Amino acid sequence: MDPLLILAQLALLGFSLVGVTAADPSLLTAHLLKITLGLAATLAFAFLIPPGPLLRHALGLHLTVMALLLLVLLVGQGPGGVRRWLDLGPFQLQPSELAKVTLVLYLASFVGRKGMDYPVLGPFILIGATAGLVLLEPDFSTALFLFTLSLGVLLVIGLPWRRFLSILFSAALLALALGGSYLGRFRYVAERFMAFLGFWQGTADAKEEAYQVIQAQKAILTAGPFGHGPGAGLLHLPEAHSDMVFASVVYATGWLGGVMVLFLYGLLFFRGLQIALRLKGAESVLATGLTLYLSAQAAINIGVTLGFLPVTGVPLPLLSYGGSSLLVSGMALGLLSALARRGEGRRAWS
């Protein structure tokens, strides 16, 4: 295991236990089981499932996840009539979380085989189809994250600007053509954005659309330097164990704990980029993509909690309560550890 990665992971999981316990003590046992599952995934992908075979079969793996996304639309479950999870008995699987890793694997495999001078129409269609399936769940924030993550990976690794702009132009045309009907059917997307604008303009109702963000800010502001401890009663905060878990962590551990969480995510980001720079080809792209997935999603979630971004529902990697998120985050860190060994020349695979 890479020492810096496992240190950051274990420390963040420790903060996760504190935050989830502060939000809802009854979730502690179930959360411990999910954390154990995530750590098992880390060990498996660090030592037993090398990146080489995953890259060779990346297209098949992602098409399998796309089939699961289609299955979710048919038999999936979720709150308020949405369909986001597959019920597997003791565990509920959210395929859109898996798509974050398999899509990065596919892009890394494609670039490794074709290079950046090859037309990217195929990957663009696959990215759009994946995001489209997630949009239909409906899960606008995750669909937008998948699309943005994919473009971010391609841009960072050197996609020519003319192709990058052509993708953005095509996506904009598609959004203009279908956006009206989508927003008409799923009004919550526009309502969240309007609530965000109202919050910043000071016109949002503190007891209605702005309630969640205002309560999160109250929890952070009243935490003080050292917090109230995990046993203190957290003020009412919707989704305090998942979407707003950063506020729960700060309330329990104080501003110092919040700064430490930010430092740990920064450590993951810089270590991931360092690993990517020591590799070449598909492996470098994979390390870059996995690093962007973890760090960008963390930045979005914390930005939402602080009120800088509209409410999205995107979980905080390694901290939020949720088996699929912890599982996929563990997979990503396991792969990064395996890639770190590859970059240091300790182990090779064909």
mmCIF file of C-alpha atoms in Angstrom:
data_model
loop_
_atom_site.group_PDB
_atom_site.id
_atom_site.type_symbol
_atom_site.label_atom_id
_atom_site.label_comp_id
_atom_site.label_asym_id
_atom_site.label_seq_id
_atom_site.Cartn_x
_atom_site.Cartn_y
_atom_site.Cartn_z
ATOM 1 C CA MET A 1 0.000 0.000 0.000
ATOM 2 C CA ASP A 2 1.135 3.533 -0.684
ATOM 3 C CA PRO A 3 1.836 5.048 2.777
ATOM 4 C CA LEU A 4 0.442 8.502 2.032
ATOM 5 C CA LEU A 5 -2.710 7.205 0.357
ATOM 6 C CA ILE A 6 -3.568 4.706 3.098
ATOM 7 C CA LEU A 7 -2.823 7.291 5.795
ATOM 8 C CA ALA A 8 -5.173 9.811 4.189
ATOM 9 C CA GLN A 9 -7.827 7.149 3.602
ATOM 10 C CA LEU A 10 -7.808 5.859 7.182
ATOM 11 C CA ALA A 11 -7.842 9.382 8.608
ATOM 12 C CA LEU A 12 -10.798 10.401 6.408
ATOM 13 C CA LEU A 13 -12.669 7.223 7.356
ATOM 14 C CA GLY A 14 -12.072 8.122 10.999
ATOM 15 C CA PHE A 15 -13.624 11.536 10.409
ATOM 16 C CA SER A 16 -16.462 9.776 8.605
ATOM 17 C CA LEU A 17 -17.252 7.698 11.688
ATOM 18 C CA VAL A 18 -17.306 10.851 13.815
ATOM 19 C CA GLY A 19 -19.500 12.775 11.371
ATOM 20 C CA VAL A 20 -22.035 10.007 10.769
ATOM 21 C CA THR A 21 -22.265 9.294 14.509
ATOM 22 C CA ALA A 22 -22.859 12.996 15.216
ATOM 23 C CA ALA A 23 -25.607 13.045 12.572
ATOM 24 C CA ASP A 24 -27.338 9.794 13.586
ATOM 25 C CA PRO A 25 -25.810 7.433 16.200
ATOM 26 C CA SER A 26 -28.102 4.611 15.096
ATOM 27 C CA LEU A 27 -26.188 4.368 11.785
ATOM 28 C CA LEU A 28 -22.836 3.547 13.415
ATOM 29 C CA THR A 29 -22.975 -0.263 13.081
ATOM 30 C CA ALA A 30 -24.137 -0.187 9.459
ATOM 31 C CA HIS A 31 -21.540 2.457 8.649
ATOM 32 C CA LEU A 32 -18.754 0.344 10.134
ATOM 33 C CA LEU A 33 -19.781 -2.527 7.853
ATOM 34 C CA LYS A 34 -19.710 -0.261 4.807
ATOM 35 C CA ILE A 35 -16.314 1.121 5.749
ATOM 36 C CA THR A 36 -15.044 -2.458 6.070
ATOM 37 C CA LEU A 37 -16.366 -3.186 2.581
ATOM 38 C CA GLY A 38 -14.595 -0.119 1.213
ATOM 39 C CA LEU A 39 -11.296 -1.111 2.841
ATOM 40 C CA ALA A 40 -11.649 -4.643 1.460
ATOM 41 C CA ALA A 41 -12.087 -3.129 -2.020
ATOM 42 C CA THR A 42 -8.931 -1.064 -1.496
ATOM 43 C CA LEU A 43 -6.887 -4.130 -0.561
ATOM 44 C CA ALA A 44 -8.330 -6.172 -3.436
ATOM 45 C CA PHE A 45 -7.522 -3.568 -6.100
ATOM 46 C CA ALA A 46 -4.133 -2.781 -4.572
ATOM 47 C CA PHE A 47 -2.875 -6.392 -4.516
ATOM 48 C CA LEU A 48 -5.230 -8.852 -6.259
ATOM 49 C CA ILE A 49 -6.734 -7.025 -9.256
ATOM 50 C CA PRO A 50 -3.958 -5.218 -11.175
ATOM 51 C CA PRO A 51 -4.781 -2.290 -13.475
ATOM 52 C CA GLY A 52 -3.373 -4.011 -16.580
ATOM 53 C CA PRO A 53 -6.225 -6.493 -17.155
ATOM 54 C CA LEU A 54 -8.776 -3.840 -16.155
ATOM 55 C CA LEU A 55 -7.429 -1.515 -18.862
ATOM 56 C CA ARG A 56 -7.500 -4.294 -21.451
ATOM 57 C CA HIS A 57 -11.149 -5.042 -20.682
ATOM 58 C CA ALA A 58 -12.183 -1.471 -19.888
ATOM 59 C CA LEU A 59 -14.782 -1.202 -22.653
ATOM 60 C CA GLY A 60 -16.493 -4.423 -21.592
ATOM 61 C CA LEU A 61 -16.473 -3.347 -17.954
ATOM 62 C CA HIS A 62 -18.045 -0.005 -18.747
ATOM 63 C CA LEU A 63 -20.666 -1.532 -21.044
ATOM 64 C CA THR A 64 -21.571 -3.867 -18.157
ATOM 65 C CA VAL A 65 -22.055 -0.848 -15.889
ATOM 66 C CA MET A 66 -24.169 0.806 -18.595
ATOM 67 C CA ALA A 67 -26.330 -2.324 -18.662
ATOM 68 C CA LEU A 68 -26.741 -1.954 -14.882
ATOM 69 C CA LEU A 69 -27.737 1.684 -15.401
ATOM 70 C CA LEU A 70 -30.390 0.533 -17.850
ATOM 71 C CA LEU A 71 -31.547 -2.134 -15.390
ATOM 72 C CA VAL A 72 -31.902 0.556 -12.705
ATOM 73 C CA LEU A 73 -34.380 2.401 -14.914
ATOM 74 C CA LEU A 74 -36.493 -0.762 -15.085
ATOM 75 C CA VAL A 75 -36.353 -2.243 -11.594
ATOM 76 C CA GLY A 76 -34.345 0.234 -9.517
ATOM 77 C CA GLN A 77 -35.339 1.800 -6.232
ATOM 78 C CA GLY A 78 -34.900 5.202 -4.631
ATOM 79 C CA PRO A 79 -36.635 7.930 -2.653
ATOM 80 C CA GLY A 80 -39.520 9.935 -4.030
ATOM 81 C CA GLY A 81 -40.089 7.802 -7.112
ATOM 82 C CA VAL A 82 -36.541 8.057 -8.495
ATOM 83 C CA ARG A 83 -34.626 4.945 -9.559
ATOM 84 C CA ARG A 84 -30.979 4.921 -8.495
ATOM 85 C CA TRP A 85 -30.222 1.693 -6.610
ATOM 86 C CA LEU A 86 -30.384 -2.013 -7.314
ATOM 87 C CA ASP A 87 -31.559 -3.989 -4.296
ATOM 88 C CA LEU A 88 -29.096 -6.856 -3.743
ATOM 89 C CA GLY A 89 -30.508 -7.965 -0.415
ATOM 90 C CA PRO A 90 -28.083 -6.863 2.304
ATOM 91 C CA PHE A 91 -26.556 -4.262 -0.018
ATOM 92 C CA GLN A 92 -27.914 -1.625 -2.375
ATOM 93 C CA LEU A 93 -25.723 -0.969 -5.402
ATOM 94 C CA GLN A 94 -25.717 2.419 -7.138
ATOM 95 C CA PRO A 95 -24.339 1.781 -10.654
ATOM 96 C CA SER A 96 -23.773 5.483 -11.309
ATOM 97 C CA GLU A 97 -21.028 5.393 -8.668
ATOM 98 C CA LEU A 98 -19.334 2.490 -10.460
ATOM 99 C CA ALA A 99 -19.541 4.446 -13.713
ATOM 100 C CA LYS A 100 -17.160 7.066 -12.297
ATOM 101 C CA VAL A 101 -14.340 4.508 -12.232
ATOM 102 C CA THR A 102 -15.210 2.432 -15.305
ATOM 103 C CA LEU A 103 -15.562 5.543 -17.463
ATOM 104 C CA VAL A 104 -12.087 6.704 -16.386
ATOM 105 C CA LEU A 105 -10.768 3.197 -17.112
ATOM 106 C CA TYR A 106 -12.276 3.288 -20.597
ATOM 107 C CA LEU A 107 -10.854 6.741 -21.400
ATOM 108 C CA ALA A 108 -7.418 5.680 -20.154
ATOM 109 C CA SER A 109 -7.567 2.523 -22.248
ATOM 110 C CA PHE A 110 -8.697 4.445 -25.346
ATOM 111 C CA VAL A 111 -5.971 7.068 -25.066
ATOM 112 C CA GLY A 112 -3.369 4.385 -24.359
ATOM 113 C CA ARG A 113 -4.311 2.555 -27.552
ATOM 114 C CA LYS A 114 -5.182 5.412 -29.920
ATOM 115 C CA GLY A 115 -3.413 8.493 -28.582
ATOM 116 C CA MET A 116 -4.797 12.021 -28.466
ATOM 117 C CA ASP A 117 -4.557 12.621 -32.229
ATOM 118 C CA TYR A 118 -7.201 9.972 -32.904
ATOM 119 C CA PRO A 119 -10.831 11.170 -33.378
ATOM 120 C CA VAL A 120 -12.743 10.974 -30.078
ATOM 121 C CA LEU A 121 -16.242 10.529 -31.511
ATOM 122 C CA GLY A 122 -16.554 7.028 -30.006
ATOM 123 C CA PRO A 123 -15.633 8.102 -26.474
ATOM 124 C CA PHE A 124 -17.880 11.174 -26.767
ATOM 125 C CA ILE A 125 -20.860 8.995 -27.713
ATOM 126 C CA LEU A 126 -20.138 6.624 -24.834
ATOM 127 C CA ILE A 127 -19.762 9.512 -22.370
ATOM 128 C CA GLY A 128 -23.025 11.041 -23.580
ATOM 129 C CA ALA A 129 -24.890 7.735 -23.402
ATOM 130 C CA THR A 130 -23.658 7.110 -19.863
ATOM 131 C CA ALA A 131 -24.624 10.587 -18.685
ATOM 132 C CA GLY A 132 -27.969 10.241 -20.465
ATOM 133 C CA LEU A 133 -28.860 7.045 -18.623
ATOM 134 C CA VAL A 134 -28.037 8.706 -15.298
ATOM 135 C CA LEU A 135 -30.104 11.750 -16.284
ATOM 136 C CA LEU A 136 -33.149 9.513 -16.700
ATOM 137 C CA GLU A 137 -32.964 8.152 -13.132
ATOM 138 C CA PRO A 138 -33.177 11.218 -12.659
ATOM 139 C CA ASP A 139 -29.818 12.264 -11.190
ATOM 140 C CA PHE A 140 -28.793 15.489 -12.884
ATOM 141 C CA SER A 141 -25.830 16.247 -10.611
ATOM 142 C CA THR A 142 -24.165 12.848 -11.080
ATOM 143 C CA ALA A 143 -24.761 12.950 -14.844
ATOM 144 C CA LEU A 144 -23.168 16.396 -15.032
ATOM 145 C CA PHE A 145 -20.276 15.204 -12.872
ATOM 146 C CA LEU A 146 -19.618 12.197 -15.138
ATOM 147 C CA PHE A 147 -19.609 14.421 -18.213
ATOM 148 C CA THR A 148 -17.395 17.053 -16.596
ATOM 149 C CA LEU A 149 -15.008 14.446 -15.160
ATOM 150 C CA SER A 150 -14.580 12.874 -18.592
ATOM 151 C CA LEU A 151 -13.888 16.209 -20.265
ATOM 152 C CA GLY A 152 -11.522 17.139 -17.453
ATOM 153 C CA VAL A 153 -9.522 13.955 -17.963
ATOM 154 C CA LEU A 154 -9.287 14.516 -21.724
ATOM 155 C CA LEU A 155 -8.336 18.160 -21.300
ATOM 156 C CA VAL A 156 -5.648 17.540 -18.659
ATOM 157 C CA ILE A 157 -3.957 14.858 -20.753
ATOM 158 C CA GLY A 158 -3.789 17.038 -23.851
ATOM 159 C CA LEU A 159 -6.960 16.793 -25.932
ATOM 160 C CA PRO A 160 -6.538 19.333 -28.776
ATOM 161 C CA TRP A 161 -8.579 22.474 -28.126
ATOM 162 C CA ARG A 162 -10.441 22.210 -31.422
ATOM 163 C CA ARG A 163 -11.804 18.813 -30.402
ATOM 164 C CA PHE A 164 -12.526 19.934 -26.851
ATOM 165 C CA LEU A 165 -14.502 22.939 -28.107
ATOM 166 C CA SER A 166 -16.353 20.819 -30.655
ATOM 167 C CA ILE A 167 -17.454 18.468 -27.859
ATOM 168 C CA LEU A 168 -18.649 21.408 -25.767
ATOM 169 C CA PHE A 169 -20.495 22.880 -28.750
ATOM 170 C CA SER A 170 -22.217 19.565 -29.521
ATOM 171 C CA ALA A 171 -23.169 19.104 -25.872
ATOM 172 C CA ALA A 172 -24.556 22.653 -25.741
ATOM 173 C CA LEU A 173 -26.701 22.051 -28.827
ATOM 174 C CA LEU A 174 -28.024 18.817 -27.333
ATOM 175 C CA ALA A 175 -28.780 20.551 -24.034
ATOM 176 C CA LEU A 176 -30.674 23.324 -25.832
ATOM 177 C CA ALA A 177 -32.680 20.802 -27.837
ATOM 178 C CA LEU A 178 -33.658 18.570 -24.916
ATOM 179 C CA GLY A 179 -33.209 20.804 -21.885
ATOM 180 C CA GLY A 180 -36.687 22.312 -21.940
ATOM 181 C CA SER A 181 -38.524 18.994 -21.915
ATOM 182 C CA TYR A 182 -36.165 17.566 -19.284
ATOM 183 C CA LEU A 183 -36.580 20.521 -16.936
ATOM 184 C CA GLY A 184 -40.329 20.404 -17.499
ATOM 185 C CA ARG A 185 -40.455 16.761 -16.447
ATOM 186 C CA PHE A 186 -37.924 16.977 -13.606
ATOM 187 C CA ARG A 187 -38.600 20.374 -12.057
ATOM 188 C CA TYR A 188 -36.304 19.778 -9.084
ATOM 189 C CA VAL A 189 -33.239 20.674 -11.188
ATOM 190 C CA ALA A 190 -34.464 24.182 -11.972
ATOM 191 C CA GLU A 191 -35.829 24.583 -8.443
ATOM 192 C CA ARG A 192 -32.425 23.819 -6.904
ATOM 193 C CA PHE A 193 -30.690 26.300 -9.170
ATOM 194 C CA MET A 194 -33.273 29.012 -8.469
ATOM 195 C CA ALA A 195 -32.981 28.320 -4.734
ATOM 196 C CA PHE A 196 -29.211 28.781 -5.023
ATOM 197 C CA LEU A 197 -29.655 32.126 -6.784
ATOM 198 C CA GLY A 198 -32.211 33.166 -4.185
ATOM 199 C CA PHE A 199 -29.820 32.233 -1.393
ATOM 200 C CA TRP A 200 -27.073 34.473 -2.751
ATOM 201 C CA GLN A 201 -29.510 37.291 -3.490
ATOM 202 C CA GLY A 202 -30.953 37.053 0.007
ATOM 203 C CA THR A 203 -34.476 36.319 -1.227
ATOM 204 C CA ALA A 204 -34.648 32.578 -0.453
ATOM 205 C CA ASP A 205 -36.910 31.461 2.392
ATOM 206 C CA ALA A 206 -34.726 30.371 5.329
ATOM 207 C CA LYS A 207 -37.383 27.828 6.318
ATOM 208 C CA GLU A 208 -37.881 26.380 2.854
ATOM 209 C CA GLU A 209 -35.487 26.263 -0.111
ATOM 210 C CA ALA A 210 -32.483 27.695 1.753
ATOM 211 C CA TYR A 211 -33.058 25.704 4.936
ATOM 212 C CA GLN A 212 -30.531 22.916 4.367
ATOM 213 C CA VAL A 213 -27.612 25.188 3.454
ATOM 214 C CA ILE A 214 -28.367 27.662 6.247
ATOM 215 C CA GLN A 215 -28.500 24.852 8.805
ATOM 216 C CA ALA A 216 -25.180 23.489 7.512
ATOM 217 C CA GLN A 217 -23.590 26.911 7.843
ATOM 218 C CA LYS A 218 -24.972 27.257 11.385
ATOM 219 C CA ALA A 219 -23.452 23.901 12.317
ATOM 220 C CA ILE A 220 -20.058 25.003 10.996
ATOM 221 C CA LEU A 221 -20.133 28.487 12.529
ATOM 222 C CA THR A 222 -21.200 27.241 15.969
ATOM 223 C CA ALA A 223 -18.608 24.449 16.030
ATOM 224 C CA GLY A 224 -15.816 26.631 17.353
ATOM 225 C CA PRO A 225 -12.133 25.670 17.114
ATOM 226 C CA PHE A 226 -12.524 22.234 18.729
ATOM 227 C CA GLY A 227 -16.164 21.261 18.102
ATOM 228 C CA HIS A 228 -18.780 19.707 20.363
ATOM 229 C CA GLY A 229 -17.731 16.060 20.096
ATOM 230 C CA PRO A 230 -19.540 13.205 18.300
ATOM 231 C CA GLY A 231 -21.932 12.723 21.224
ATOM 232 C CA ALA A 232 -23.299 16.270 21.142
ATOM 233 C CA GLY A 233 -26.743 16.718 19.654
ATOM 234 C CA LEU A 234 -26.455 18.121 16.136
ATOM 235 C CA LEU A 235 -29.024 20.760 15.224
ATOM 236 C CA HIS A 236 -31.604 19.621 12.672
ATOM 237 C CA LEU A 237 -29.845 19.245 9.324
ATOM 238 C CA PRO A 238 -31.367 17.232 6.453
ATOM 239 C CA GLU A 239 -28.971 14.627 5.002
ATOM 240 C CA ALA A 240 -26.437 15.374 7.748
ATOM 241 C CA HIS A 241 -25.003 11.851 7.398
ATOM 242 C CA SER A 242 -24.566 11.952 3.616
ATOM 243 C CA ASP A 243 -24.762 15.085 1.471
ATOM 244 C CA MET A 244 -23.998 17.436 4.388
ATOM 245 C CA VAL A 245 -21.615 15.196 6.324
ATOM 246 C CA PHE A 246 -18.829 17.799 6.157
ATOM 247 C CA ALA A 247 -20.950 20.079 8.347
ATOM 248 C CA SER A 248 -21.474 17.196 10.796
ATOM 249 C CA VAL A 249 -17.736 16.533 10.928
ATOM 250 C CA VAL A 250 -16.928 20.187 11.601
ATOM 251 C CA TYR A 251 -19.673 20.425 14.244
ATOM 252 C CA ALA A 252 -18.168 17.432 16.066
ATOM 253 C CA THR A 253 -14.443 18.145 15.569
ATOM 254 C CA GLY A 254 -14.396 21.919 15.163
ATOM 255 C CA TRP A 255 -12.773 24.172 12.637
ATOM 256 C CA LEU A 256 -9.461 22.389 13.198
ATOM 257 C CA GLY A 257 -11.092 19.133 12.170
ATOM 258 C CA GLY A 258 -12.504 20.786 9.053
ATOM 259 C CA VAL A 259 -9.081 22.118 8.101
ATOM 260 C CA MET A 260 -7.603 18.652 8.619
ATOM 261 C CA VAL A 261 -10.203 17.136 6.283
ATOM 262 C CA LEU A 262 -9.310 19.702 3.611
ATOM 263 C CA PHE A 263 -5.616 18.949 4.130
ATOM 264 C CA LEU A 264 -6.222 15.206 3.696
ATOM 265 C CA TYR A 265 -8.071 15.718 0.418
ATOM 266 C CA GLY A 266 -5.242 17.979 -0.722
ATOM 267 C CA LEU A 267 -2.795 15.219 0.178
ATOM 268 C CA LEU A 268 -4.760 12.725 -1.946
ATOM 269 C CA PHE A 269 -4.797 15.189 -4.834
ATOM 270 C CA PHE A 270 -1.073 15.946 -4.871
ATOM 271 C CA ARG A 271 -0.061 12.337 -4.252
ATOM 272 C CA GLY A 272 -2.327 11.177 -7.075
ATOM 273 C CA LEU A 273 -0.809 13.688 -9.490
ATOM 274 C CA GLN A 274 2.676 12.658 -8.387
ATOM 275 C CA ILE A 275 1.830 9.039 -9.182
ATOM 276 C CA ALA A 276 0.435 10.051 -12.595
ATOM 277 C CA LEU A 277 3.596 11.970 -13.480
ATOM 278 C CA ARG A 278 5.742 8.876 -12.829
ATOM 279 C CA LEU A 279 3.735 6.781 -15.286
ATOM 280 C CA LYS A 280 3.191 6.794 -19.015
ATOM 281 C CA GLY A 281 0.359 6.098 -21.410
ATOM 282 C CA ALA A 282 -2.863 4.562 -20.183
ATOM 283 C CA GLU A 283 -1.592 4.118 -16.634
ATOM 284 C CA SER A 284 -0.818 7.833 -16.315
ATOM 285 C CA VAL A 285 -4.261 8.723 -17.663
ATOM 286 C CA LEU A 286 -5.883 6.299 -15.227
ATOM 287 C CA ALA A 287 -4.052 7.791 -12.232
ATOM 288 C CA THR A 288 -5.003 11.290 -13.390
ATOM 289 C CA GLY A 289 -8.655 10.365 -13.793
ATOM 290 C CA LEU A 290 -8.952 8.617 -10.442
ATOM 291 C CA THR A 291 -7.319 11.597 -8.724
ATOM 292 C CA LEU A 292 -9.688 14.035 -10.423
ATOM 293 C CA TYR A 293 -12.680 11.878 -9.485
ATOM 294 C CA LEU A 294 -11.850 11.880 -5.767
ATOM 295 C CA SER A 295 -10.683 15.476 -5.454
ATOM 296 C CA ALA A 296 -13.250 17.140 -7.721
ATOM 297 C CA GLN A 297 -16.167 15.336 -6.079
ATOM 298 C CA ALA A 298 -14.859 16.337 -2.649
ATOM 299 C CA ALA A 299 -14.555 19.962 -3.774
ATOM 300 C CA ILE A 300 -18.111 19.961 -5.144
ATOM 301 C CA ASN A 301 -19.636 18.449 -1.995
ATOM 302 C CA ILE A 302 -17.805 20.830 0.341
ATOM 303 C CA GLY A 303 -18.680 23.766 -1.940
ATOM 304 C CA VAL A 304 -22.352 22.832 -1.660
ATOM 305 C CA THR A 305 -22.135 22.558 2.136
ATOM 306 C CA LEU A 306 -20.539 26.000 2.393
ATOM 307 C CA GLY A 307 -23.158 27.495 0.069
ATOM 308 C CA PHE A 308 -20.829 28.204 -2.848
ATOM 309 C CA LEU A 309 -22.605 25.763 -5.221
ATOM 310 C CA PRO A 310 -26.219 24.658 -5.743
ATOM 311 C CA VAL A 311 -27.339 21.583 -3.790
ATOM 312 C CA THR A 312 -26.326 18.534 -5.830
ATOM 313 C CA GLY A 313 -26.657 15.341 -3.795
ATOM 314 C CA VAL A 314 -23.117 14.288 -4.776
ATOM 315 C CA PRO A 315 -21.572 12.374 -1.815
ATOM 316 C CA LEU A 316 -18.318 13.305 -0.116
ATOM 317 C CA PRO A 317 -15.816 10.512 -0.960
ATOM 318 C CA LEU A 318 -14.753 8.440 2.060
ATOM 319 C CA LEU A 319 -16.906 10.521 4.438
ATOM 320 C CA SER A 320 -20.545 10.256 3.354
ATOM 321 C CA TYR A 321 -22.742 7.411 4.560
ATOM 322 C CA GLY A 322 -23.363 5.134 1.597
ATOM 323 C CA GLY A 323 -22.087 1.709 0.621
ATOM 324 C CA SER A 324 -21.658 2.330 -3.107
ATOM 325 C CA SER A 325 -19.713 5.551 -2.589
ATOM 326 C CA LEU A 326 -17.391 3.966 -0.013
ATOM 327 C CA LEU A 327 -16.926 0.897 -2.210
ATOM 328 C CA VAL A 328 -15.990 2.878 -5.331
ATOM 329 C CA SER A 329 -13.767 5.295 -3.412
ATOM 330 C CA GLY A 330 -11.967 2.277 -1.968
ATOM 331 C CA MET A 331 -11.548 0.784 -5.440
ATOM 332 C CA ALA A 332 -10.079 4.051 -6.739
ATOM 333 C CA LEU A 333 -7.550 4.292 -3.909
ATOM 334 C CA GLY A 334 -6.581 0.640 -4.314
ATOM 335 C CA LEU A 335 -5.908 1.212 -8.004
ATOM 336 C CA LEU A 336 -3.863 4.312 -7.203
ATOM 337 C CA SER A 337 -1.754 2.292 -4.751
ATOM 338 C CA ALA A 338 -1.140 -0.362 -7.389
ATOM 339 C CA LEU A 339 -0.196 2.337 -9.909
ATOM 340 C CA ALA A 340 2.173 3.875 -7.356
ATOM 341 C CA ARG A 341 4.066 0.565 -7.146
ATOM 342 C CA ARG A 342 4.143 0.431 -10.932
ATOM 343 C CA GLY A 343 5.611 3.935 -11.084
ATOM 344 C CA GLU A 344 8.317 2.994 -8.610
ATOM 345 C CA GLY A 345 9.208 -0.106 -10.634
ATOM 346 C CA ARG A 346 8.439 -2.542 -7.815
ATOM 347 C CA ARG A 347 5.974 -4.629 -9.782
ATOM 348 C CA ALA A 348 5.034 -5.000 -13.415
ATOM 349 C CA TRP A 349 2.136 -6.582 -15.214
ATOM 350 C CA SER A 350 1.602 -7.444 -18.846
#
